[in-house]
Coordinates of C-alpha atoms in Angstrom, one line a residue:
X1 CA -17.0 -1.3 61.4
X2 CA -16.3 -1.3 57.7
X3 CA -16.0 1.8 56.1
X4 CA -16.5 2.2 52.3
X5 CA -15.9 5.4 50.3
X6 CA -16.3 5.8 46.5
X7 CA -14.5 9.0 44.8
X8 CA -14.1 9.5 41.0
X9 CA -17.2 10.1 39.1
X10 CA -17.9 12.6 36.9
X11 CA -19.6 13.7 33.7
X12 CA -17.9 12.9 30.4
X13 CA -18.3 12.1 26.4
X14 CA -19.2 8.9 25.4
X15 CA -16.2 7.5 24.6
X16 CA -14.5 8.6 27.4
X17 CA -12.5 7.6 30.5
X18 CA -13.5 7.6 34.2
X19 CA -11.5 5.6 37.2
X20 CA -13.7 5.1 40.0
X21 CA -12.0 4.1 43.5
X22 CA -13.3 2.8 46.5
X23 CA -11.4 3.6 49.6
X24 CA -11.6 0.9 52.1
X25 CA -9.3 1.4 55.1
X26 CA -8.9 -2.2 57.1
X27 CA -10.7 -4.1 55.1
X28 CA -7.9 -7.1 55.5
X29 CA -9.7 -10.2 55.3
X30 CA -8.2 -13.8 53.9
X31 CA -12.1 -14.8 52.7
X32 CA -14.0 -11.5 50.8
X33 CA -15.8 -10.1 48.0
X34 CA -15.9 -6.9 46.4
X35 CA -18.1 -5.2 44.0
X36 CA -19.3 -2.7 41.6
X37 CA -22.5 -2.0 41.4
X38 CA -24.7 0.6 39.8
X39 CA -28.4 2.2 39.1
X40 CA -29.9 4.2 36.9
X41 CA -32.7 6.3 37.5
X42 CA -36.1 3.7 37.1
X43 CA -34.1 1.0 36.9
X44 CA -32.8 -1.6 38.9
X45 CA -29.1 -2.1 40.7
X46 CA -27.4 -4.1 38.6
X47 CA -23.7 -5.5 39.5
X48 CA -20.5 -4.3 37.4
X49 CA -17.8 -6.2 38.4
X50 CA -16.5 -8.1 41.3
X51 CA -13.3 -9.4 42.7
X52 CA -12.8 -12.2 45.1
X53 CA -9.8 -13.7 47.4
X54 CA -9.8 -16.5 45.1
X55 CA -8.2 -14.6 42.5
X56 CA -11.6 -14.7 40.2
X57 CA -12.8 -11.2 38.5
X58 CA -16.3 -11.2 37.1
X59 CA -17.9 -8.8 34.9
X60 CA -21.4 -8.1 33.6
X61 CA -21.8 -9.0 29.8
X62 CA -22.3 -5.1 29.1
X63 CA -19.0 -3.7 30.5
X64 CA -16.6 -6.8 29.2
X65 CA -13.9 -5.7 27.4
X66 CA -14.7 -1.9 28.8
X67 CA -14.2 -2.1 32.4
X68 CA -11.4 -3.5 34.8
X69 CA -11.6 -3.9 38.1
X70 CA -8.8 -4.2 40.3
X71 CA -8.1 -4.5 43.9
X72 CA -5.3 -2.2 45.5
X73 CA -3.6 -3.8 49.2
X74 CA -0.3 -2.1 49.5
X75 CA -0.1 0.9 51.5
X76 CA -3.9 0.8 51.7
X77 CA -6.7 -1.3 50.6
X78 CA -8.9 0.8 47.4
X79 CA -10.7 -1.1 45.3
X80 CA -10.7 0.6 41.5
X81 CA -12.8 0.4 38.4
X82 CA -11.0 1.9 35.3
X83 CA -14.0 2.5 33.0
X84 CA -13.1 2.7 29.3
X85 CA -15.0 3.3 25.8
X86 CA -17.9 5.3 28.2
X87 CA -21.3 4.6 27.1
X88 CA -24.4 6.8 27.7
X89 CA -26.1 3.6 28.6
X90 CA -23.4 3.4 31.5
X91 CA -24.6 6.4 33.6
X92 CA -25.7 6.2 36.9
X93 CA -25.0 6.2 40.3
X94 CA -21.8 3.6 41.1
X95 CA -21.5 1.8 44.3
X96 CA -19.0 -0.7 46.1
X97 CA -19.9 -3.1 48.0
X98 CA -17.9 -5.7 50.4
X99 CA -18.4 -8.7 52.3
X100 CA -16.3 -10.8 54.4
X101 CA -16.7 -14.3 52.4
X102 CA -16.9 -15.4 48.7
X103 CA -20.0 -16.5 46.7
X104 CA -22.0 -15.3 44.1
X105 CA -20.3 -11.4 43.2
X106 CA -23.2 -9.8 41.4
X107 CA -26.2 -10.5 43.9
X108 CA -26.2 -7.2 45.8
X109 CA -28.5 -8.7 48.9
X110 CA -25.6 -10.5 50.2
X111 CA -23.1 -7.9 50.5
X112 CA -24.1 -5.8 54.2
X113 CA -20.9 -3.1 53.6
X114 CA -21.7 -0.2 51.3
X115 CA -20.7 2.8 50.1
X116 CA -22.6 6.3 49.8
X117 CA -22.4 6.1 45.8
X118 CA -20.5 8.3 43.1
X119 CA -22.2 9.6 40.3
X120 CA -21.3 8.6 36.6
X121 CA -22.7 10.9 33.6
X122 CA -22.1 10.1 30.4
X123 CA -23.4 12.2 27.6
X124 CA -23.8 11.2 23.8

């Protein structure tokens, strides 16, 4: 059973900072993907970023230059987003998602590991 937990959210200036981490404990597989998502309220999940064991990081055109993800595997396996230059347009509720083999990062149908969600608020 994979188990996926999200922590660092908040409300902040646009502008700002956030670091959002995503705590998964034994998620050590050769062959994954790992990803950021989000939604806003009316709208539509959209994927953030993504990380695969092929070395590759992907972004969405909106976040590049703004948001780096990163995957953590030392003394445990957390998966981060460092969220930089905060936009209002970036608010909503973040989740990660993981799978246990590589493809296409951003469509959120073929990941079937998720997390409960952490909120982002970002005020102009």
């Amino acid at each position: 059973q994979v188990q996926l937990v999200e922590s660092g959210g908040g409300s902040v200036q646009a502008g700002g900072s956030l670091r959002l981490t995503c705590a998964a404990p034994g998620f050590t597989y050769s062959v994954y993907c790992m990803g950021w998502f989000r939604q806003a309220p009316g709208k539509e999940r959209e994927g953030v970023a993504g990380i695969g064991s092929d070395g590759s990081y992907s972004y969405a055109d909106s976040v590049k230059g703004r948001f780096a993800v990163s995957l953590e595997k030392t003394n445990r396996v957390a998966l981060h987003l460092q969220m930089n230059d905060l936009k209002p347009e970036d608010s909503g509720l973040y989740y990660c998602a993981a799978r246990k083999y590589g493809g296409v990062w951003n469509d959120g149908s073929k990941y079937p590991y998720w997390g409960q969600g952490t909120q982002v608020t970002v005020s102009s």
